[in-house]
Coordinates of C-alpha atoms in Angstrom, one line a residue:
M23 CA -0.5 31.4 -7.9
E24 CA -2.1 28.6 -9.8
S25 CA -1.7 27.9 -13.6
S26 CA -2.5 24.9 -15.8
T27 CA -0.5 22.5 -17.9
P28 CA -1.6 21.9 -21.6
D29 CA -3.4 18.8 -20.2
G30 CA -5.5 21.0 -17.9
I31 CA -3.7 20.0 -14.7
E32 CA -3.9 22.7 -12.1
R33 CA -0.3 23.6 -11.1
R34 CA 0.4 24.8 -7.6
W35 CA 3.7 25.5 -5.9
W36 CA 2.8 23.2 -3.0
K37 CA 2.2 20.3 -5.4
E38 CA 5.6 20.8 -7.0
G39 CA 7.5 21.5 -3.8
I40 CA 9.5 19.2 -1.7
V41 CA 9.0 19.7 2.0
Y42 CA 11.8 19.4 4.6
Q43 CA 10.5 19.1 8.2
I44 CA 12.6 20.6 11.0
Y45 CA 12.1 19.6 14.6
P46 CA 13.6 22.8 16.1
R47 CA 14.4 21.3 19.5
S48 CA 16.8 18.9 17.9
F49 CA 18.2 20.7 14.8
K50 CA 21.0 23.1 16.0
D51 CA 21.6 24.7 19.4
S52 CA 23.2 28.2 19.1
D53 CA 23.6 29.1 22.8
G54 CA 24.8 26.0 24.6
D55 CA 21.7 25.2 26.6
G56 CA 21.3 21.8 24.9
I57 CA 18.1 22.8 23.1
G58 CA 17.9 23.6 19.4
D59 CA 16.7 27.1 18.6
L60 CA 15.8 29.6 15.9
R61 CA 19.3 31.1 15.7
G62 CA 20.6 27.5 15.2
I63 CA 18.3 27.1 12.2
I64 CA 19.5 30.5 10.9
E65 CA 23.1 29.4 11.1
K66 CA 22.2 26.4 8.9
L67 CA 20.1 28.2 6.3
D68 CA 22.7 27.7 3.6
Y69 CA 22.8 24.0 4.3
I70 CA 19.0 23.8 4.1
A71 CA 19.1 25.6 0.8
S72 CA 21.8 23.3 -0.5
L73 CA 19.4 20.4 -0.3
G74 CA 17.3 21.9 -3.1
I75 CA 14.1 21.7 -1.1
D76 CA 11.4 24.4 -1.6
I77 CA 9.4 24.3 1.7
V78 CA 10.3 24.0 5.4
W79 CA 7.7 22.7 7.8
L80 CA 8.7 23.9 11.3
N81 CA 7.3 22.1 14.4
P82 CA 5.7 24.4 17.0
I83 CA 7.9 27.2 18.3
Y84 CA 5.2 29.1 20.2
D85 CA 5.3 29.9 23.9
S86 CA 4.6 26.6 25.8
P87 CA 5.2 24.9 29.1
N88 CA 6.4 21.9 27.0
D89 CA 4.3 19.2 28.4
D90 CA 4.2 17.7 24.9
N91 CA 7.2 19.5 23.4
G92 CA 5.4 22.6 22.2
Y93 CA 2.1 21.0 21.1
D94 CA 0.6 22.6 24.3
I95 CA 0.5 26.3 23.4
R96 CA 0.3 28.9 26.1
D97 CA 0.5 32.0 23.8
Y98 CA -0.1 31.6 20.0
R99 CA 1.5 35.0 19.3
A100 CA 4.8 34.5 21.2
I101 CA 8.0 32.5 20.7
M102 CA 9.0 29.9 23.3
S103 CA 11.9 31.5 25.2
E104 CA 14.1 28.4 24.7
F105 CA 13.8 28.9 21.0
G106 CA 14.5 32.6 20.9
T107 CA 12.6 35.8 20.2
M108 CA 10.1 37.1 17.6
A109 CA 13.0 39.1 16.1
D110 CA 14.8 35.8 15.6
F111 CA 11.7 34.4 13.9
D112 CA 11.5 37.4 11.6
E113 CA 15.1 37.0 10.7
L114 CA 14.6 33.3 10.0
L115 CA 11.6 33.9 7.8
A116 CA 13.4 36.6 5.8
G117 CA 16.4 34.4 5.4
M118 CA 14.3 31.5 4.1
H119 CA 12.5 33.8 1.6
E120 CA 15.8 35.3 0.4
R121 CA 16.8 31.7 -0.5
G122 CA 13.6 30.9 -2.2
I123 CA 12.3 28.7 0.6
R124 CA 8.8 28.9 1.9
L125 CA 7.9 28.4 5.5
V126 CA 5.0 26.3 6.8
M127 CA 4.2 26.7 10.5
D128 CA 2.8 24.0 12.7
L129 CA -0.5 25.1 14.1
V130 CA -2.3 23.4 17.0
L131 CA -6.0 24.1 16.8
N132 CA -7.7 21.2 18.5
H133 CA -6.4 22.1 22.0
S134 CA -4.4 24.6 23.9
S135 CA -2.2 24.4 27.0
D136 CA -4.0 24.4 30.4
E137 CA -1.8 27.4 31.1
H138 CA -3.3 29.4 28.3
P139 CA -5.2 32.5 29.6
W140 CA -8.3 31.2 28.0
F141 CA -8.3 28.0 30.0
E142 CA -7.2 29.6 33.2
A143 CA -10.2 31.9 32.9
S144 CA -12.5 29.0 31.8
R145 CA -11.7 26.9 34.8
S146 CA -12.1 29.8 37.3
S147 CA -15.9 29.7 37.4
R148 CA -18.8 28.3 35.6
D149 CA -20.1 31.8 34.6
N150 CA -16.8 33.1 33.3
P151 CA -17.0 34.5 29.7
F152 CA -14.4 32.0 28.6
R153 CA -16.1 29.0 30.1
D154 CA -17.5 27.9 26.7
Y155 CA -14.0 28.1 25.1
Y156 CA -13.6 24.5 26.2
H157 CA -15.7 21.4 26.8
W158 CA -17.0 21.0 30.3
W159 CA -19.2 18.3 32.0
P160 CA -20.8 19.2 35.3
A161 CA -20.1 16.7 38.0
E162 CA -23.7 16.7 39.2
H163 CA -24.7 15.0 36.0
G164 CA -22.6 12.0 37.0
P165 CA -19.4 10.7 35.4
P166 CA -19.1 11.8 31.8
P167 CA -19.3 9.1 29.1
Y168 CA -15.9 7.5 28.5
R169 CA -13.6 9.0 25.9
W170 CA -10.2 7.6 25.2
S171 CA -7.1 9.8 25.5
Y172 CA -3.8 9.4 23.6
F173 CA -1.5 10.6 26.4
D174 CA -3.4 10.3 29.6
E175 CA -1.8 8.0 32.1
K176 CA -5.2 6.3 32.6
A177 CA -6.2 6.6 28.9
E178 CA -9.2 8.8 30.0
A179 CA -10.1 12.0 28.2
W180 CA -12.2 13.6 30.9
R181 CA -10.3 15.2 33.8
Y182 CA -12.1 16.2 37.0
D183 CA -11.3 19.8 38.0
E184 CA -12.2 20.6 41.6
A185 CA -12.4 24.4 41.2
T186 CA -15.8 24.3 39.5
D187 CA -16.7 20.7 40.3
A188 CA -16.7 19.7 36.6
Y189 CA -14.8 17.6 34.1
Y190 CA -12.9 19.0 31.1
L191 CA -12.2 17.2 27.8
H192 CA -8.6 16.4 26.7
Y193 CA -8.1 14.0 23.8
F194 CA -4.4 14.2 24.5
S195 CA -2.5 15.2 27.7
R196 CA -4.4 16.5 30.8
K197 CA -2.5 19.7 30.1
Q198 CA -4.0 19.9 26.6
P199 CA -7.7 20.7 27.0
D200 CA -9.7 20.6 23.8
L201 CA -11.0 23.8 22.4
N202 CA -14.8 24.2 21.8
W203 CA -15.1 25.0 18.1
E204 CA -18.9 25.1 18.5
N205 CA -18.4 28.5 20.1
P206 CA -18.1 31.1 17.3
E207 CA -15.9 33.3 19.5
V208 CA -13.4 30.5 19.6
R209 CA -13.4 30.2 15.8
R210 CA -13.0 34.0 15.4
A211 CA -10.1 34.0 17.9
I212 CA -8.4 31.2 16.0
H213 CA -8.9 33.0 12.7
D214 CA -7.2 36.0 14.2
I215 CA -4.2 33.9 15.2
V216 CA -4.0 32.5 11.7
R217 CA -4.1 36.0 10.2
F218 CA -1.4 37.2 12.6
W219 CA 1.1 34.7 11.2
L220 CA 0.0 35.0 7.6
D221 CA 0.4 38.8 7.8
K222 CA 4.0 38.2 8.9
G223 CA 4.5 36.3 5.6
V224 CA 4.4 32.6 6.5
D225 CA 3.4 30.4 3.6
G226 CA 0.9 28.1 5.2
F227 CA 0.2 25.7 8.1
R228 CA 0.4 22.1 9.0
M229 CA -2.7 21.8 11.2
D230 CA -2.2 19.4 14.1
V231 CA -5.0 16.8 14.5
V232 CA -7.4 19.2 12.7
T233 CA -9.9 16.4 12.0
F234 CA -10.7 16.2 15.7
I235 CA -12.0 19.8 16.1
S236 CA -15.7 18.9 15.7
K237 CA -17.2 17.0 18.6
D238 CA -20.4 14.9 18.8
L239 CA -22.1 17.1 21.5
D240 CA -24.7 14.4 22.2
W241 CA -21.9 12.7 24.0
P242 CA -23.2 9.2 23.5
A243 CA -22.0 6.4 25.8
L244 CA -19.6 4.3 23.7
T245 CA -18.1 0.9 24.4
D246 CA -15.5 -1.1 22.6
D247 CA -18.3 -3.2 21.0
D248 CA -20.0 0.0 19.7
L249 CA -16.8 1.1 18.0
K250 CA -16.2 -2.5 16.6
H251 CA -19.8 -2.5 15.2
R252 CA -19.2 0.9 13.6
Y253 CA -15.7 0.6 12.3
G254 CA -14.7 -3.0 12.5
S255 CA -12.2 -2.3 15.3
V256 CA -11.8 -0.2 18.5
D257 CA -11.0 2.9 16.4
W258 CA -11.3 6.0 18.6
P259 CA -9.4 8.2 16.0
Q260 CA -12.0 7.3 13.3
Y261 CA -14.8 8.3 15.7
Y262 CA -13.0 11.6 16.6
A263 CA -12.5 12.4 12.9
S264 CA -16.2 12.1 12.1
G265 CA -17.5 15.2 14.0
P266 CA -20.7 16.5 12.5
R267 CA -19.4 20.0 11.7
L268 CA -15.8 19.3 10.6
H269 CA -16.3 20.3 7.0
E270 CA -18.3 23.4 7.9
F271 CA -15.5 24.6 10.3
L272 CA -12.7 23.9 7.7
Q273 CA -14.7 25.7 4.9
E274 CA -15.3 28.7 7.1
M275 CA -11.6 29.0 7.9
R276 CA -10.7 28.7 4.3
R277 CA -13.4 31.3 3.2
E278 CA -12.7 33.8 6.0
V279 CA -8.9 33.6 6.1
L280 CA -6.9 31.3 4.0
D281 CA -8.3 32.1 0.6
R282 CA -7.1 35.7 1.0
Y283 CA -3.4 34.6 0.9
D284 CA -1.3 32.4 -1.5
V285 CA -0.7 29.7 1.2
V286 CA -1.0 25.9 1.7
S287 CA -3.1 24.2 4.3
V288 CA -2.0 20.7 5.4
G289 CA -4.0 18.7 7.8
E290 CA -2.9 15.9 10.2
A291 CA -5.8 13.6 9.6
A292 CA -5.8 10.7 12.0
G293 CA -8.9 8.6 11.6
V294 CA -9.7 9.7 8.0
T295 CA -10.5 6.9 5.6
L296 CA -10.1 6.5 1.9
D297 CA -13.8 7.1 1.3
Q298 CA -13.7 10.4 3.2
A299 CA -10.4 11.7 1.7
V300 CA -11.6 13.6 -1.4
D301 CA -14.1 15.6 0.6
L302 CA -11.3 17.2 2.7
V303 CA -9.0 18.3 -0.2
A304 CA -11.0 18.5 -3.5
A305 CA -10.5 22.1 -4.8
D306 CA -14.2 22.7 -5.2
R307 CA -14.8 21.8 -1.5
G308 CA -12.8 24.7 -0.2
E309 CA -11.3 22.9 2.9
L310 CA -7.7 21.7 3.0
D311 CA -5.0 21.4 0.3
M312 CA -3.7 18.1 1.4
F313 CA -3.4 16.0 4.6
F314 CA -1.4 13.1 6.2
H315 CA -3.1 9.8 6.6
F316 CA -1.9 7.1 9.0
D317 CA -2.7 3.9 7.1
A318 CA 0.9 3.3 5.9
V319 CA 2.7 4.1 9.2
S320 CA 0.4 1.7 11.0
L321 CA 1.5 -1.3 9.0
G322 CA 3.3 -4.0 11.0
L323 CA 1.7 -3.1 14.3
S324 CA -0.4 -5.5 16.2
D325 CA -1.4 -2.9 18.7
V326 CA -1.5 0.5 17.1
G327 CA -2.4 2.3 20.3
Y328 CA 0.8 1.1 22.0
K329 CA 2.8 0.8 18.8
Q330 CA 3.5 -2.8 19.5
L331 CA 5.2 -4.7 16.6
D332 CA 3.4 -7.6 15.0
P333 CA 5.7 -10.6 15.3
A334 CA 4.8 -11.4 11.7
G335 CA 6.2 -8.1 10.5
W336 CA 4.7 -6.2 7.6
R337 CA 4.4 -7.3 4.0
L338 CA 5.6 -5.3 1.0
S339 CA 2.4 -6.2 -0.8
D340 CA 0.4 -4.4 1.9
F341 CA 2.8 -1.4 1.8
K342 CA 2.2 -1.1 -1.9
R343 CA -1.5 -1.5 -1.6
V344 CA -1.8 1.2 0.9
H345 CA 0.4 3.8 -0.8
S346 CA -1.1 3.0 -4.2
A347 CA -4.7 3.4 -2.9
W348 CA -3.8 6.7 -1.3
S349 CA -2.3 7.9 -4.6
D350 CA -5.2 6.6 -6.7
V351 CA -7.9 8.2 -4.6
F352 CA -6.6 11.7 -5.7
A353 CA -6.0 10.8 -9.3
E354 CA -9.0 12.9 -10.5
R355 CA -9.6 15.3 -7.6
G356 CA -7.6 16.6 -4.7
W357 CA -3.9 16.1 -3.8
G358 CA -2.0 13.8 -1.5
S359 CA 1.1 13.7 0.6
V360 CA 3.7 11.0 1.1
Y361 CA 6.0 10.5 4.0
L362 CA 7.9 7.7 5.8
G363 CA 9.0 9.5 9.0
N364 CA 8.4 12.6 11.1
H365 CA 8.5 13.8 14.7
D366 CA 5.8 11.3 15.6
Q367 CA 7.5 8.3 13.9
P368 CA 10.8 6.5 14.2
R369 CA 13.6 6.9 11.6
M370 CA 12.5 5.7 8.2
V371 CA 15.6 3.6 7.5
S372 CA 15.1 1.6 10.7
R373 CA 11.4 1.2 10.3
W374 CA 11.0 0.5 6.6
A375 CA 14.3 -1.0 5.5
S376 CA 17.6 -1.7 7.2
D377 CA 20.0 0.3 9.3
S378 CA 22.6 -2.6 9.4
A379 CA 26.2 -1.7 8.5
T380 CA 25.9 -3.7 5.3
H381 CA 22.7 -2.2 3.9
R382 CA 22.1 1.2 5.5
D383 CA 23.4 3.4 2.8
Y384 CA 21.6 1.6 0.0
A385 CA 18.4 1.3 2.1
A386 CA 18.3 5.0 2.9
K387 CA 18.9 5.9 -0.8
M388 CA 16.2 3.4 -1.9
L389 CA 13.6 5.0 0.5
H390 CA 14.4 8.5 -0.7
T391 CA 13.9 7.2 -4.3
F392 CA 10.4 6.1 -3.3
L393 CA 9.5 9.4 -1.6
L394 CA 10.7 11.5 -4.5
T395 CA 9.2 9.5 -7.4
M396 CA 5.7 9.0 -6.0
R397 CA 2.7 11.1 -7.0
S398 CA 2.0 13.4 -4.1
T399 CA 3.9 16.1 -2.3
P400 CA 6.9 14.4 -0.6
Y401 CA 7.8 15.2 3.1
V402 CA 11.4 14.5 4.2
Y403 CA 12.2 14.5 7.9
F404 CA 15.4 16.3 9.0
G405 CA 18.3 13.9 9.3
D406 CA 16.9 11.4 6.9
E407 CA 19.0 13.0 4.1
I408 CA 22.1 11.7 5.9
G409 CA 20.6 8.3 6.9
M410 CA 20.0 8.9 10.6
A411 CA 18.7 5.8 12.4
N412 CA 16.9 4.8 15.6
I413 CA 18.8 5.2 18.8
R414 CA 17.0 2.3 20.4
F415 CA 16.9 3.3 24.1
D416 CA 17.2 0.5 26.6
R417 CA 15.5 2.1 29.6
I418 CA 12.3 4.1 30.1
D419 CA 14.4 6.8 31.9
D420 CA 16.1 7.5 28.6
Y421 CA 12.9 8.7 27.0
R422 CA 11.7 12.3 27.0
D423 CA 8.4 11.7 25.1
L424 CA 5.2 12.1 27.1
E425 CA 3.4 9.5 25.0
T426 CA 6.0 6.7 25.6
I427 CA 6.4 7.5 29.3
N428 CA 2.7 7.6 30.1
W429 CA 2.1 4.4 28.1
Y430 CA 4.8 2.6 30.1
H431 CA 3.2 3.6 33.4
L432 CA -0.3 2.7 32.1
L433 CA 0.9 -0.7 31.1
E434 CA 2.4 -1.2 34.5
A435 CA -0.8 -0.2 36.1
E436 CA -2.7 -2.7 34.0
G437 CA -0.3 -5.4 35.2
K438 CA 1.2 -5.9 31.7
D439 CA 4.8 -6.6 30.9
A440 CA 5.9 -3.0 30.1
D441 CA 9.5 -4.0 29.4
R442 CA 8.2 -6.2 26.6
Y443 CA 6.9 -3.0 24.9
L444 CA 10.2 -1.3 25.5
E445 CA 11.8 -3.8 23.0
D446 CA 9.2 -2.8 20.4
W447 CA 9.7 0.9 21.1
K448 CA 13.3 0.5 20.0
I449 CA 11.7 0.4 16.6
T450 CA 8.5 2.4 16.9
A451 CA 8.8 5.1 19.6
R452 CA 8.7 8.7 18.7
D453 CA 11.9 9.7 20.4
N454 CA 13.8 7.6 17.8
G455 CA 13.1 10.4 15.4
R456 CA 13.8 13.3 17.9
T457 CA 17.5 12.8 18.6
P458 CA 19.8 15.7 17.6
F459 CA 20.9 16.3 14.1
Q460 CA 24.3 14.8 13.4
W461 CA 26.4 17.6 12.0
D462 CA 29.8 16.1 12.6
E463 CA 31.7 13.5 14.5
T464 CA 32.6 15.6 17.5
V465 CA 31.1 15.3 21.0
N466 CA 27.3 15.8 20.8
A467 CA 27.6 15.6 17.0
G468 CA 28.1 19.4 16.6
F469 CA 24.6 19.9 17.8
T470 CA 25.4 21.7 21.1
E471 CA 28.3 22.7 23.3
G472 CA 26.1 21.9 26.4
E473 CA 24.2 18.9 27.6
P474 CA 21.7 17.9 25.0
W475 CA 18.1 17.7 26.0
I476 CA 18.0 14.1 24.7
R477 CA 20.9 11.7 24.0
V478 CA 22.8 12.0 20.8
N479 CA 22.9 8.8 18.8
P480 CA 26.4 7.4 19.2
D481 CA 26.5 6.4 15.5
H482 CA 27.1 10.1 14.7
V483 CA 30.8 9.3 14.5
S484 CA 30.0 7.5 11.2
Y485 CA 26.9 9.1 10.0
N486 CA 27.0 12.9 9.9
A487 CA 26.6 15.7 7.5
A488 CA 30.3 16.8 7.5
A489 CA 31.5 13.4 6.5
Q490 CA 29.0 13.1 3.7
E491 CA 29.3 16.6 2.2
D492 CA 32.2 16.0 -0.1
D493 CA 31.6 12.3 -0.8
P494 CA 29.8 12.0 -4.2
D495 CA 28.4 8.6 -3.2
S496 CA 27.0 9.7 0.1
I497 CA 23.3 9.5 1.1
L498 CA 23.3 13.3 1.3
N499 CA 24.5 13.8 -2.3
Y500 CA 22.3 11.1 -3.6
F501 CA 19.4 12.9 -2.0
R502 CA 20.4 16.1 -3.7
R503 CA 20.6 14.4 -7.1
L504 CA 17.1 13.0 -6.5
V505 CA 15.7 16.4 -5.6
A506 CA 17.2 17.9 -8.8
L507 CA 15.7 15.0 -10.8
R508 CA 12.2 15.5 -9.4
K509 CA 12.3 19.3 -9.8
G510 CA 13.6 19.1 -13.3
D511 CA 10.7 17.1 -14.8
P512 CA 7.0 17.4 -14.3
V513 CA 6.4 13.7 -14.9
F514 CA 7.5 13.1 -11.3
V515 CA 4.8 15.5 -10.0
Y516 CA 1.9 15.3 -12.4
G517 CA 2.5 12.0 -14.2
D518 CA -0.1 9.2 -13.9
Y519 CA 0.9 6.4 -11.5
T520 CA 0.5 2.7 -12.3
L521 CA 1.5 0.0 -9.9
L522 CA 3.2 -3.1 -11.3
V523 CA 3.7 -6.6 -9.8
P524 CA 1.4 -5.8 -6.8
N525 CA 1.9 -9.2 -5.1
D526 CA 5.7 -9.3 -5.4
E527 CA 7.1 -9.3 -1.8
Q528 CA 10.5 -7.9 -2.7
V529 CA 10.1 -5.4 -5.5
F530 CA 8.0 -2.3 -5.5
A531 CA 7.7 -1.3 -9.2
Y532 CA 5.6 1.4 -10.8
T533 CA 5.5 3.7 -13.8
R534 CA 4.8 7.4 -14.0
R535 CA 3.6 8.9 -17.3
L536 CA 2.8 12.4 -18.5
R537 CA 1.9 12.8 -22.2
E538 CA 4.6 11.0 -24.2
E539 CA 7.1 10.7 -21.4
G540 CA 7.4 7.8 -19.0
I541 CA 9.6 6.5 -16.2
L542 CA 9.9 3.1 -14.6
V543 CA 10.8 2.9 -10.9
L544 CA 12.2 -0.3 -9.5
L545 CA 12.8 -0.6 -5.7
N546 CA 14.1 -3.7 -4.0
F547 CA 12.8 -3.6 -0.4
S548 CA 14.7 -6.7 0.6
D549 CA 18.2 -7.7 1.7
T550 CA 18.6 -10.3 -1.0
S551 CA 18.7 -9.9 -4.8
A552 CA 15.5 -9.9 -6.7
D553 CA 14.6 -10.2 -10.4
F554 CA 12.2 -7.9 -12.3
D555 CA 11.0 -9.2 -15.7
L556 CA 10.9 -6.6 -18.4
S557 CA 7.7 -7.2 -20.4
T558 CA 7.5 -6.2 -24.0
D559 CA 5.3 -3.2 -23.2
L560 CA 7.9 -1.7 -20.9
P561 CA 10.9 -0.9 -23.1
T562 CA 13.5 0.8 -21.0
D563 CA 16.2 3.2 -22.0
E564 CA 18.1 5.7 -20.0
V565 CA 19.1 5.2 -16.4
L566 CA 18.1 8.4 -14.6
I567 CA 19.3 7.4 -11.1
N568 CA 20.8 4.3 -9.5
N569 CA 22.0 3.8 -6.0
Y570 CA 24.5 1.2 -7.2
P571 CA 27.3 1.8 -9.7
D572 CA 25.8 -0.3 -12.4
V573 CA 22.8 -2.3 -13.6
D574 CA 22.7 -6.1 -13.8
R575 CA 20.6 -6.5 -16.9
V576 CA 19.9 -8.9 -19.7
P577 CA 17.3 -8.3 -22.4
D578 CA 14.4 -9.6 -20.5
R579 CA 15.1 -8.9 -16.9
I580 CA 16.9 -6.7 -14.4
R581 CA 18.5 -8.3 -11.3
L582 CA 18.1 -5.8 -8.4
R583 CA 20.8 -6.0 -5.7
P584 CA 19.7 -5.7 -2.0
Y585 CA 17.9 -2.4 -1.5
Q586 CA 18.7 -1.3 -5.0
A587 CA 16.8 1.6 -6.5
L588 CA 16.6 2.3 -10.2
V589 CA 14.7 5.0 -12.1
L590 CA 14.6 4.4 -15.8
A591 CA 13.2 6.4 -18.7
H592 CA 11.0 4.4 -20.9
A593 CA 9.0 5.0 -24.1

């Protein structure tokens, strides 16, 4: 439960925790079918505990036809057969709790699978009691106003359904119809689902695209020019996240369900802007505890929708500006999250630093130093603790991700050079972050004895957990030292954050301060040496962590080697 520091800071376990995200399909396969499963995670619980993390976020494991790898749920109270049974889940949850690890489930509330019994009933007739569980547009009213879809092969979010001569809404795949939260019966059913898992003892939820649950039921016709006038760009996510009853729905779920348990609620908040942020997570608002924004992971993209790289790349000054702004917005109210990779993003070392043979170890350690010294709850994606990198597929046939495959065919239909995008997707595509965990150097990296559902990165021969376990200088053991450092001192969690040298394009430098204690963090985000001048008001003392064996320092400056990370205590 909550308590306060002498400074009046509200302490919560989810503020002080370090989250480790597991993509179960790719973590560990226990039965040789090539798909990771719950028993595989159970086998690796001691490894997970050895990382020192406090919280595991598990991607969806519910019964699903797997159109979007589990984000299309057919039964919210059942386990996907590929992953195991409810008994396996109960054993996994108990095993985590025995090791002092809390479990956060991934909950998909904006949409269900089109194979969910609710939707099957809803599409059966216009007068079915479940008709209003989803959004329908009668065909006799003419074509519905255009809405953009993330995954549709035509980028259209209305799908004609012949059975009742009507269109249904799907912001994502055609097999992911959007639930109608305006219907109180839908909300009550969702609340019951949430209670089911909380009564089992789970410790909270990451709520998938939860900011999209409220729709503008006036269904205005919108053009690209309308969105540009409203937001300055063609920004469908921002429009979708501005539903008129979003805050009401979140407050209701908090009041009716979540507040009765000691749990955390984390929203995936595509489209939410800085000026909207505090309203979602301020404690007195009674909505979410924290959420993920998308401003940082969109840097360096010229076409965010297709994840096309900007030829000019991204600038460190912009990276600093975005992360600092999202830290500062919660300085007085609310709480933030910080992440560099997840199941929807490429590997962090490939995207934000360097996975070259020369720099990869230093770069991965530097990025972990950033994650674990920032103000906000850090989210670490499985495999990043050993420096896993992008696989860089050459052919569209290598991909398994619905988003990438449908984008490719949409580009072809539009007459664009789809293969040009394939080159960029070697850096940005989601499947780069979904290749199997690299446990050892054997065939299939120790992930499975069968044929893996997606190719294993061939660099597992060099980068794997077994090889790093007993190496004191490995990325894995550096990560463990960082975790211990953060957990051992509240300055890393609750300390004030101050950005230094905001315009420097090589060095990200900042201080954290809590009462009389301070730390200085120096991160070289470049592949060349960089100097940091020590001003008289930043006296430095003890080196708390360093990803190189020594410090190149003279009285008035520190020379940072390529991708060097330093954390120094200072008065």
